[in-house]
XYZ file of C-alpha atoms in Angstrom:
611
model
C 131.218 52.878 123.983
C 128.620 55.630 124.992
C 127.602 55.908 128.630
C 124.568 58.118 129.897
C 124.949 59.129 133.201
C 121.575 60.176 134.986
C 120.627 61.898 138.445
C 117.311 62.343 139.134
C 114.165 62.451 141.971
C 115.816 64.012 144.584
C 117.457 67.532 143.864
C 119.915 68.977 141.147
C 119.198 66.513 138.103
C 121.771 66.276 135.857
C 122.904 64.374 132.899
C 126.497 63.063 130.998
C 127.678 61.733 128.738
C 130.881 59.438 128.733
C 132.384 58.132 125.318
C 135.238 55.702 125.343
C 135.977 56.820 129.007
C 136.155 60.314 128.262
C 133.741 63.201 129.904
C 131.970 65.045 126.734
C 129.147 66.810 128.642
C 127.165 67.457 131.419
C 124.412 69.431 132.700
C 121.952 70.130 135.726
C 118.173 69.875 134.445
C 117.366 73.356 135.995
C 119.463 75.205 133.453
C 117.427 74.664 130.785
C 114.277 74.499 132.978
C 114.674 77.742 134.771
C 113.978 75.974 137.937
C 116.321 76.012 140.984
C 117.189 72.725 142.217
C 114.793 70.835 139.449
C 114.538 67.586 140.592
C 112.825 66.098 137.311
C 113.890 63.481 135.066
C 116.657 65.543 133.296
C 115.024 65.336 129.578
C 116.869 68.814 128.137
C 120.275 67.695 129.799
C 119.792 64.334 128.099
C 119.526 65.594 124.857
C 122.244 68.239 125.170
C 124.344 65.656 126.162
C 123.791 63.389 123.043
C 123.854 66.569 120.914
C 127.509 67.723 122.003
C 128.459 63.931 121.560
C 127.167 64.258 117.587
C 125.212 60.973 118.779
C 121.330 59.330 117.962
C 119.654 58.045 121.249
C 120.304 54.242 119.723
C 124.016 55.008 119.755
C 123.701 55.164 123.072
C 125.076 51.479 125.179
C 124.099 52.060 128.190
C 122.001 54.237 130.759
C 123.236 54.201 134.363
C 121.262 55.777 137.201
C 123.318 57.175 140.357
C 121.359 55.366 143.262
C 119.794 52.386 143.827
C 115.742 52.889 144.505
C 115.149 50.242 146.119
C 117.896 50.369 148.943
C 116.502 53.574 149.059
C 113.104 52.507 149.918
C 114.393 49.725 152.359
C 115.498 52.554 154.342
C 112.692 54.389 154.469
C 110.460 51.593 155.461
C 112.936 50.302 157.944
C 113.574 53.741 159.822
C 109.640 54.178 159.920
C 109.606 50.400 161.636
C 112.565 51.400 163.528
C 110.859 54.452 165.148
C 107.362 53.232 164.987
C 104.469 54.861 165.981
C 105.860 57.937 165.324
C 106.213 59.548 162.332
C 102.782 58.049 161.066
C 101.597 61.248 159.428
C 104.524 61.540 157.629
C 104.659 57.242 156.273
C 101.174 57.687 155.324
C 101.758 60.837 152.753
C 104.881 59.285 151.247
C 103.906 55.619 150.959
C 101.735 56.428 147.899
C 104.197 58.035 146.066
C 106.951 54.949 146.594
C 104.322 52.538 145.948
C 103.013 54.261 142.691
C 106.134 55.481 141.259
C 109.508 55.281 143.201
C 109.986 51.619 143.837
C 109.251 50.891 140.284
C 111.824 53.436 138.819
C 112.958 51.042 136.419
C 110.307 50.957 134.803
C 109.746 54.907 135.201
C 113.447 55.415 133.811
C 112.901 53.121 131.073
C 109.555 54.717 130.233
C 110.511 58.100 130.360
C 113.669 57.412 127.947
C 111.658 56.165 125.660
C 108.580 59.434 125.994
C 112.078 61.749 126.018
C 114.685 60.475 123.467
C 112.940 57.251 121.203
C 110.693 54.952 121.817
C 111.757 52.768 119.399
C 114.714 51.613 121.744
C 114.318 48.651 124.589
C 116.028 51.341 127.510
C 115.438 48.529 129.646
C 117.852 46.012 128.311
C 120.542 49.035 128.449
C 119.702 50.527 132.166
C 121.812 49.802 134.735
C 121.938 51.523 138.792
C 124.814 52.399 140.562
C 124.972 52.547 144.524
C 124.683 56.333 145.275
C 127.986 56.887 147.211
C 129.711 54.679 144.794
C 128.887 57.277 142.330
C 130.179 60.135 144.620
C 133.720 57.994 145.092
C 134.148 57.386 141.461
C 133.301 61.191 140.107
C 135.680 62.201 142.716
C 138.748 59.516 141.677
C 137.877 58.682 138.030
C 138.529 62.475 136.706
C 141.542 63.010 139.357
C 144.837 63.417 138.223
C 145.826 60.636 140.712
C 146.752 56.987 140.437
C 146.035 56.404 143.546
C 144.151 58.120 146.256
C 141.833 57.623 149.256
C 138.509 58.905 148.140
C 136.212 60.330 151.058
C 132.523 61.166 150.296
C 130.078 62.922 152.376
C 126.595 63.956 152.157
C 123.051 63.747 153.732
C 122.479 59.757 152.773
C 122.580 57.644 149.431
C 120.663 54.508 150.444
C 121.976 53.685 153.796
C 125.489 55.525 153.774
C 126.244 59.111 154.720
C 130.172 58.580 154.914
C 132.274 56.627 153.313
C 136.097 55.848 152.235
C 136.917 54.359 149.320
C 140.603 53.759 148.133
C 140.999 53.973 144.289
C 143.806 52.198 141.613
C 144.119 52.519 138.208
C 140.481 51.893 137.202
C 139.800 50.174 140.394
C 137.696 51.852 143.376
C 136.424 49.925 146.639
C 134.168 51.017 149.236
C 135.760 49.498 152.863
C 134.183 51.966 155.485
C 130.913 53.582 155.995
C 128.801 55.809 158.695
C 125.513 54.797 157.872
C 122.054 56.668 157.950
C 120.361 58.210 160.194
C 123.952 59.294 161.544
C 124.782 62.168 159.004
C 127.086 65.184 158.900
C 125.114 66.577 156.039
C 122.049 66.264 157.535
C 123.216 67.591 161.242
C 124.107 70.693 158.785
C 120.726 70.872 157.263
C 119.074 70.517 160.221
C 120.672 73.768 161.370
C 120.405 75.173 157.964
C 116.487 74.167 158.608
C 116.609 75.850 162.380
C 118.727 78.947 160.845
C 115.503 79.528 158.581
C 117.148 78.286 155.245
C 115.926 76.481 152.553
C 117.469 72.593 153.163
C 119.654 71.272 150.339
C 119.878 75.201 149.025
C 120.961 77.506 151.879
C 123.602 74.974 153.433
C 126.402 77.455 151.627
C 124.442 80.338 153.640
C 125.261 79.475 156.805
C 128.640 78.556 155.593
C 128.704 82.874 154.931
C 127.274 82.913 158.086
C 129.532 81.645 160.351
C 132.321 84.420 160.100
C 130.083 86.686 161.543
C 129.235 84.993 164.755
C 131.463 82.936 167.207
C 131.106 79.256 167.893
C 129.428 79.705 171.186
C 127.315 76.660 171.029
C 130.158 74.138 169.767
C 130.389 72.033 173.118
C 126.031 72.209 173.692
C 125.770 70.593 170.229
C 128.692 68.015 171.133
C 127.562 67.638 174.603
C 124.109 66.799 173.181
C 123.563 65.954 169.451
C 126.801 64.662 168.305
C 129.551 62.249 170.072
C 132.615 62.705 167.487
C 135.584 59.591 168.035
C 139.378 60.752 167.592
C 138.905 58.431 164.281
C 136.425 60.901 162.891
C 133.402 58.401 163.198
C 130.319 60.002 164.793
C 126.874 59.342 166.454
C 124.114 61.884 166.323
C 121.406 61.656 169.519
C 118.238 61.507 167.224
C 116.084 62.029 170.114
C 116.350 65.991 168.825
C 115.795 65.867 165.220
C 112.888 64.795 163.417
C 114.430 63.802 160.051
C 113.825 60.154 160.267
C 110.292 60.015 160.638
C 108.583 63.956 160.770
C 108.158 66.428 158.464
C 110.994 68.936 159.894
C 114.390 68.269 160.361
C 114.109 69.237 164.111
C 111.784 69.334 167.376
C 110.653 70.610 170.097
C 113.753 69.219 172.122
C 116.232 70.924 169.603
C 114.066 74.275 170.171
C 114.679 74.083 174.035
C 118.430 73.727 173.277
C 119.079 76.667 171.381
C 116.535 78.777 173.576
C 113.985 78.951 170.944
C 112.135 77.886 167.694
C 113.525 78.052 164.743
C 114.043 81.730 162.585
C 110.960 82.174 160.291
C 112.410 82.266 156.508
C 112.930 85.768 155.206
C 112.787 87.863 158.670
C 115.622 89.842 160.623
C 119.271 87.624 161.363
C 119.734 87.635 164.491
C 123.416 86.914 166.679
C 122.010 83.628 167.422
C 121.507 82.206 163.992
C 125.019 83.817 163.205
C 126.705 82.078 166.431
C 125.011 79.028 165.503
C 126.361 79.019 162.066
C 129.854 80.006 163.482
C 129.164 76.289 165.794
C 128.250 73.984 163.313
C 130.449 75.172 160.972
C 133.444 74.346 163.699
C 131.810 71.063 164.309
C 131.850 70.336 160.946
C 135.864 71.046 160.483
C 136.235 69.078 163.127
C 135.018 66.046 161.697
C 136.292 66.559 158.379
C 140.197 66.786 159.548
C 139.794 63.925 162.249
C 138.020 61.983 159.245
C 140.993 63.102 157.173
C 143.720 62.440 159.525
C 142.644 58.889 160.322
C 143.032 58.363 156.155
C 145.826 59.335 156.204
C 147.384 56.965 158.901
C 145.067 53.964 158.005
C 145.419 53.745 154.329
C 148.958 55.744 154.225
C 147.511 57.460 150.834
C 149.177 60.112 150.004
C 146.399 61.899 147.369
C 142.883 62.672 148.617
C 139.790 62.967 146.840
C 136.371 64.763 147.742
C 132.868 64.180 146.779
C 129.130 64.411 148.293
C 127.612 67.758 149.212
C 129.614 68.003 152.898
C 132.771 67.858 149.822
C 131.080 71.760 149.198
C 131.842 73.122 152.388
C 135.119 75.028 150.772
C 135.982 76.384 154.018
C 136.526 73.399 155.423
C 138.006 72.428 152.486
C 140.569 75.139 152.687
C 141.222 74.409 156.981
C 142.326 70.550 155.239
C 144.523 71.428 153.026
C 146.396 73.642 154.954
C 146.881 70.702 157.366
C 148.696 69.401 154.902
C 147.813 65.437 155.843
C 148.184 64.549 152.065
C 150.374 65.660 149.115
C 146.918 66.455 147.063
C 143.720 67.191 147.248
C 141.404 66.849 144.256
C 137.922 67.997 145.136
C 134.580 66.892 142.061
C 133.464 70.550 141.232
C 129.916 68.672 140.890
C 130.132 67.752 144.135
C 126.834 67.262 145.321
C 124.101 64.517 143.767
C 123.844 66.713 140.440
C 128.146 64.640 140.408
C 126.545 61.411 140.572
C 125.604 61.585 136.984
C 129.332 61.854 136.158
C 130.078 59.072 139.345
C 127.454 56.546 137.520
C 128.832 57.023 134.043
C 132.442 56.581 134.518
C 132.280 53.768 137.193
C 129.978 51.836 134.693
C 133.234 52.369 131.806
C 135.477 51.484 134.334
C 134.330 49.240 137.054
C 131.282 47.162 135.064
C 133.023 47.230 131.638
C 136.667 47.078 133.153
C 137.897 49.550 130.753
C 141.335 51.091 131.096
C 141.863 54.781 132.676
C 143.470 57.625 131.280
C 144.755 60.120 133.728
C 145.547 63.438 133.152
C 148.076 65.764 133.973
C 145.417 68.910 135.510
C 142.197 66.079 135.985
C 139.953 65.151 132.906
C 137.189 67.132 133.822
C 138.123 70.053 131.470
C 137.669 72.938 133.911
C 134.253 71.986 134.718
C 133.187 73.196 131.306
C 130.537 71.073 129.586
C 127.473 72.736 129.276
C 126.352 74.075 126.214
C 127.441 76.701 123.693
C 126.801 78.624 121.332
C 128.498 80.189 118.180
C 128.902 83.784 117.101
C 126.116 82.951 114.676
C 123.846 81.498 117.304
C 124.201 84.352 119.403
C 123.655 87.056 117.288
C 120.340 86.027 115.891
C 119.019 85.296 119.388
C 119.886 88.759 120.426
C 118.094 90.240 117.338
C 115.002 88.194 118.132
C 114.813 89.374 121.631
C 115.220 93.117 120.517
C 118.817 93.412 121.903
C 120.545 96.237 120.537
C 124.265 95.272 120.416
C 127.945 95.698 118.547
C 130.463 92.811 117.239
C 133.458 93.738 118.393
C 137.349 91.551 118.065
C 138.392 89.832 120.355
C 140.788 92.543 121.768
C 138.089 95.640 121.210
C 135.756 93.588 123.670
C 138.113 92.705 126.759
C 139.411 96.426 125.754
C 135.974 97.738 126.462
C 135.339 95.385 129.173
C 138.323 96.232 131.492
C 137.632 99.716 131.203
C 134.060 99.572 132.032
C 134.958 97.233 135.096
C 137.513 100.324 136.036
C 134.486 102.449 135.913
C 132.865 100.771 138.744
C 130.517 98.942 136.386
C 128.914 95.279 136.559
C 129.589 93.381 133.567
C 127.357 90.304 132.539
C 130.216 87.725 130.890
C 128.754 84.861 128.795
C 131.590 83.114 127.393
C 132.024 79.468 125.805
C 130.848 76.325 127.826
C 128.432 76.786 130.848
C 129.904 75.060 133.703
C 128.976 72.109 135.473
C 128.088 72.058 138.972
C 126.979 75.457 141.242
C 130.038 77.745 140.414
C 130.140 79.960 137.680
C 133.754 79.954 136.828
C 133.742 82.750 134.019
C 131.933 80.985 131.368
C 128.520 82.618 133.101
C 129.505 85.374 135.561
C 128.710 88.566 136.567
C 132.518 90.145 136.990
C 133.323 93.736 138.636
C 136.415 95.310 140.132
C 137.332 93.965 143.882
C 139.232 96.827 144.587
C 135.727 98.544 145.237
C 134.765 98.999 148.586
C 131.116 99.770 147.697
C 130.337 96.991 144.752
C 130.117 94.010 147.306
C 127.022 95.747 148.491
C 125.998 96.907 145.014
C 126.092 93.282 143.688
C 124.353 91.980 146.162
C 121.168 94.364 146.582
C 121.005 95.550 143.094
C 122.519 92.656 140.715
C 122.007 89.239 142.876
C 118.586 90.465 145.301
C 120.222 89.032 148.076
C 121.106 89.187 151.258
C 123.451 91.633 152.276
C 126.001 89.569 154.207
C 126.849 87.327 151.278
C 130.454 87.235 150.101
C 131.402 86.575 146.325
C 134.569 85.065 145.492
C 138.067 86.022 143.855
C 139.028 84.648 140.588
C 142.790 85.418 140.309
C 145.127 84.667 137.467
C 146.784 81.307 138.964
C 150.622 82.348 138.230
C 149.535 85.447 140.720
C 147.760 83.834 143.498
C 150.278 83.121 145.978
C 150.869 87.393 145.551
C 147.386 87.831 146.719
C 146.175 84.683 148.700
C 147.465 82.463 151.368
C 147.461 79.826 148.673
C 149.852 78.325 145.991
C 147.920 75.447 144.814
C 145.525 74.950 141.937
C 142.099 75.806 142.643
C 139.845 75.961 139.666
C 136.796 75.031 140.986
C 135.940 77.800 143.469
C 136.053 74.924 146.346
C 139.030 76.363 148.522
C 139.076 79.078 150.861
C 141.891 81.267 151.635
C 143.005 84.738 153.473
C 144.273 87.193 151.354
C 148.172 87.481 152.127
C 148.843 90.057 155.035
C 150.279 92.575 152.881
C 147.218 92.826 151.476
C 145.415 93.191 154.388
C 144.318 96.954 156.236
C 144.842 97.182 159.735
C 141.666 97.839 161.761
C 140.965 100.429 164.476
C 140.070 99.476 167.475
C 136.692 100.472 167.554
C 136.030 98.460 164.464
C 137.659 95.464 166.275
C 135.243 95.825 168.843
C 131.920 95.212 166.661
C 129.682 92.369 165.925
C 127.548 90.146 163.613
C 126.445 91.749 160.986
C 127.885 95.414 162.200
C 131.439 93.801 160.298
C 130.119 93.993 156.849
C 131.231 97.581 156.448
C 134.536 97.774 156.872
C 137.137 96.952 154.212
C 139.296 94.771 155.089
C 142.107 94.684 152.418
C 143.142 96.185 149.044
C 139.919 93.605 147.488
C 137.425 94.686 149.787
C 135.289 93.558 147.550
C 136.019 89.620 147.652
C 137.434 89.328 151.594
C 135.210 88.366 153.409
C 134.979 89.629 157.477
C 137.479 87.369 158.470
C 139.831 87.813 156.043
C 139.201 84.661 153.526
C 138.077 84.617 150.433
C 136.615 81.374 148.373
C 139.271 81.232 145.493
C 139.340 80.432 142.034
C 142.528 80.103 139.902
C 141.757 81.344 136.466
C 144.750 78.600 134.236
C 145.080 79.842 130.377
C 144.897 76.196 129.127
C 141.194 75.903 130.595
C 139.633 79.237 129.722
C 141.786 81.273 127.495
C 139.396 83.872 127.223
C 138.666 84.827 131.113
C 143.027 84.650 131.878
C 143.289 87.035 128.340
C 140.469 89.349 130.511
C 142.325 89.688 133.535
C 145.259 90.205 132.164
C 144.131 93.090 130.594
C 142.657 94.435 134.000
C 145.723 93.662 136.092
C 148.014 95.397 133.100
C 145.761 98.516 133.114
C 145.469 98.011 137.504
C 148.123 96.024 138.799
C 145.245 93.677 140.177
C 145.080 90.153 138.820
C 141.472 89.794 140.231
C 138.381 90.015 139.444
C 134.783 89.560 141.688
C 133.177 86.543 140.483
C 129.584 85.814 141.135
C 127.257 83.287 139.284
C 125.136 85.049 136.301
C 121.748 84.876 138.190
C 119.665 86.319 140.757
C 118.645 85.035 144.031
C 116.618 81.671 143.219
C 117.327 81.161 139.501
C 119.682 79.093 138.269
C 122.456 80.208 136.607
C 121.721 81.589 132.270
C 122.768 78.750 130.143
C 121.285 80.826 126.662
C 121.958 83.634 125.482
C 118.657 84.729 125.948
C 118.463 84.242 130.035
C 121.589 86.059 129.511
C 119.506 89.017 128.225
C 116.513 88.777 130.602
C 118.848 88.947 133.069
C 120.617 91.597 132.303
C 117.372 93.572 131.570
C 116.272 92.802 135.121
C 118.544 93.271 137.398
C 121.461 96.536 137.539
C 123.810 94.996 135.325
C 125.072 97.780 132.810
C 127.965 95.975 129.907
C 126.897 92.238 128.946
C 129.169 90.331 126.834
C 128.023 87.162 124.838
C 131.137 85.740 122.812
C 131.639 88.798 120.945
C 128.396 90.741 120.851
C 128.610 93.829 123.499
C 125.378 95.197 125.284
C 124.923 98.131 126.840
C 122.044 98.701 129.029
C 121.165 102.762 127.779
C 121.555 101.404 124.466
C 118.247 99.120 124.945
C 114.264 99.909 124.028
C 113.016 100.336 127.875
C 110.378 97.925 126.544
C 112.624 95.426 127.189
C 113.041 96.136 130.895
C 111.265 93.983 133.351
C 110.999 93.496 137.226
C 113.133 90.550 138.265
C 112.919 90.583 141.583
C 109.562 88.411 141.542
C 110.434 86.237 138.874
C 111.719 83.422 141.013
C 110.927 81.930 144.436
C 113.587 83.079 146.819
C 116.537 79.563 147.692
């Protein structure tokens, strides 16, 4: 049995593929697009999918789309009735587009499949939809390692529902509570993401970076005035300050007087405001999350958790739940956000339509998040040659060899290795790695490698039998989803007159013996690097922390600002010839930038729109 999973129309497309209930692939359209956040029918991802499963499109059974269009539209035209006459300007321009193309996606979907992957194929007779938060719930339980677990999704909205709890058995999942639209955590996050002069649905994990820098000196105005939270975790947002329902911002004029202003223009100078205001919702948003949690907990008496939804991304929050220790385990999608539904649709068409049988495994069965494409030794060597790459073939052992001792040298080291991942972590299958013991290459990374802005942290990847020596952690975390402090021991004591500065003033001063991946209060977004997952990225850091004593490495997606992450080896190469990255490593072909024709170089920097 062969299950397509598809997300599309909204942001982050993605495709899957599920055979006989187990994950073979998936993929986010933009990778092979080269556009951020592509929101297309997801065409390539389709076909790599069917390509890593060795199958024809006609061995395909079924299709199964994340959301359900129609609810969809209900919403929209009710919430325009609701709030009638305003937002006219903004029913009028997207009317059309429903009327033309979005209330009639199944016959879009089924068209498309059959312009994309055969046409010889009814599509329709094999399509199916799935209720969006339904396919949040069951990417989060399906792949768990659990039995049994509570299953909490949050995002902006599905159809109606922002929140929801689920409780999963076996191969059963049920939805029995919802917070429904236009009450939203994700979109009261957005909204400040909007007012904090980020890019909504892109620079949510910004202000999440942000907030560490500011304090939350707006937390009771915004739950004095925009949100009433219940001890149970249930909210209500006052929508008479946001304009999301019905405008074409996601606040107004009222929200502007709140916060003693309008909102930052995109690209100028951060201010303390937009950093306290980060620092505020971000507290807001941990509250909700562990009074959410917490009611679980007592309701259901589960004693396994799992996350989905974008909200599911916020790993600081994340990190605040676990250490509450409410449940035994946590098991957060990697895919979180709608790009997940893909996965969510597939499997809960196996197991909830079909009423197949689950298989659970002992880690989850999502296989490290690994499921992208790859390429051989082969592959990668003729691509090289045909984009002019001067490069060696080295063993296996010659290339960490040269790699460690090039990341001892201060250098930063493009690592294309195996599977891309799935979802919006690189996880050492397409990084950009460099010593953390640096106090300079935070800085480095992000003005020279990434183009980005300054106060942006990157994360640890640690081997996992060492973690609990570096981090305030001992618990699995291969995803990059939970934030930690690094262990006091590691930590160097501040003077007072660096205890006395402010915003963005903090960056500067190293903080522990990884200055490079602690952030300026101490945490660091963690990922636990297991042998059994990727061999090849535990062999590397091995090899650093037996030349350094340091089982960590910096860890930062294989991209600059606004691209999506290199799935081939040649974006691998572009990017390296772009951007300040001196060693790249594609399976075991070694580049080093003086060795390359300066023909090759290019200017990066304007190659993609700014997220």
């Amino acid at each position: 049995m062969h299950i397509l999973g598809i997300s599309a129309y909204y942001h982050d497309s993605a495709a899957c593929l599920v055979s006989d209930g187990e994950l073979v692939a998936a993929a986010q359209e933009e990778r092979f697009t080269r556009r951020k956040h592509d929101p297309g029918f997801p065409a390539y991802a389709a076909r790599y999918c069917l390509r890593a499963g060795r199958l024809c499109p006609a061995d395909v059974d079924y299709v199964v789309f994340y959301d359900k269009p129609f609810s969809k539209f209900e919403r929209i035209f009710e919430t325009y009735l609701a709030f009638a006459p305003r937002g006219f300007k903004s029913f009028a321009m997207s009317m059309p587009i429903w009327l033309k193309d979005k209330l009639f996606q199944r016959t879009l979907i089924s068209e498309t499949l059959n312009e994309q992957l055969g046409n010889d194929i009814d599509w329709s007779s094999r399509l199916r939809f799935s209720e969006h938060h339904l396919s949040h719930a069951a990417s989060a339980f399906f792949p768990s390692p659990f039995h049994e677990a509570a299953v909490l999704t949050m995002d902006g909205v599905g159809e109606w529902t922002t929140t929801s709890l689920a409780i999963g058995r076996g191969k059963e999942l049920s939805v029995f509570r919802e917070i429904h639209f236009p009450h939203s955590l994700g979109l009261l996050y957005s909204a400040f993401t909007y007012y904090s002069g980020f890019k909504v649905n892109s620079g949510e994990y910004k202000v999440m970076g942000l907030a560490p820098y500011g304090e939350p000196k707006y937390l009771d105005l915004i739950k004095e005035h925009l949100i009433n939270i219940k001890e149970d975790g249930s909210f209500h947002l006052n929508m008479s300050f946001f304009d999301y329902c019905t405008g074409l911002t996601m606040t107004n004029g009222r929200f502007d007087a709140l916060f003693g202003g309008p909102a930052r223009r995109p690209e100028s100078r951060l201010t303390q405001r937009e950093m306290d205001l980060a620092a505020s919702i971000q507290a807001v948003t941990e509250e909700v999350v562990l009074k959410l949690a917490r009611e679980i907990r007592t309701t259901t008496g589960q004693r396994n958790l799992c996350l989905a939804g974008g909200v599911a991304l916020n790993c600081v929050a994340n990190g605040k739940l676990l250490r509450e220790e409410l449940f035994d385990n946590i098991w957060i999608q990697p895919a979180a956000g709608d790009a997940g539904g893909a996965v969510g649709a597939a499997l809960g068409a196996y197991h909830l339509m079909l009423e197949k049988p689950r298989s659970i495994h002992s880690g989850d069965s999502m296989k490290g998040a690994y499921l992208g494409p790859e390429f051989s030794q082969r592959e990668i060597e003729k691509s090289l040659r045909t984009a002019g790459a001067v490069f060696t073939t080295e063993s296996d052992e010659v290339l960490i060899s040269n790699v460690v001792h090039a990341l001892v040298d201060g250098k930063a080291i493009g690592w294309m290795q195996g599977r891309m991942e799935f979802g919006p972590r690189a996880l050492g299958g397409r990084s950009i790695i460099a010593d953390p013991r640096s106090p300079t290459i935070q800085k480095q990374l992000n003005l020279k490698v990434k183009y980005r802005e300054s106060f942006r942290p990157f994360a640890p990847s640690v081997l996992r039998e060492d973690v609990s020596q570096w981090f305030q952690l001992d618990f699995d975390s291969p995803y990059m989803l939970l934030v930690a402090d690094v262990i006091s021991t590691k930590q160097l004591p501040m003077s007072e007159k660096q205890t006395q500065l402010f915003g963005i003033d903090k960056l500067n001063v190293a903080r522990s013996e990884i200055p490079a991946v602690t952030h300026v209060d101490y945490s660091a977004r963690v990922q636990t690097v297991h042998h059994t997952t990727n061999p090849r990225f535990h062999r590397l850091i091995s090899k650093f922390k037996e030349l350094t004593g340091c089982p960590v490495l910096v860890n930062t997606s294989f991209n600059v600002r606004g691209e999506p992450i290199v799935c081939t080896p040649e974006d691998a190469f572009r990017c390296f010839m772009g951007t300040e990255i001196e060693l790249l490593a594609i399976g075991n072909s070694l580049l080093r930038k003086e060795d390359q024709s300066r023909a090759s170089l290019k200017d990066y920097r304007s190659c993609y729109e700014f997220d």
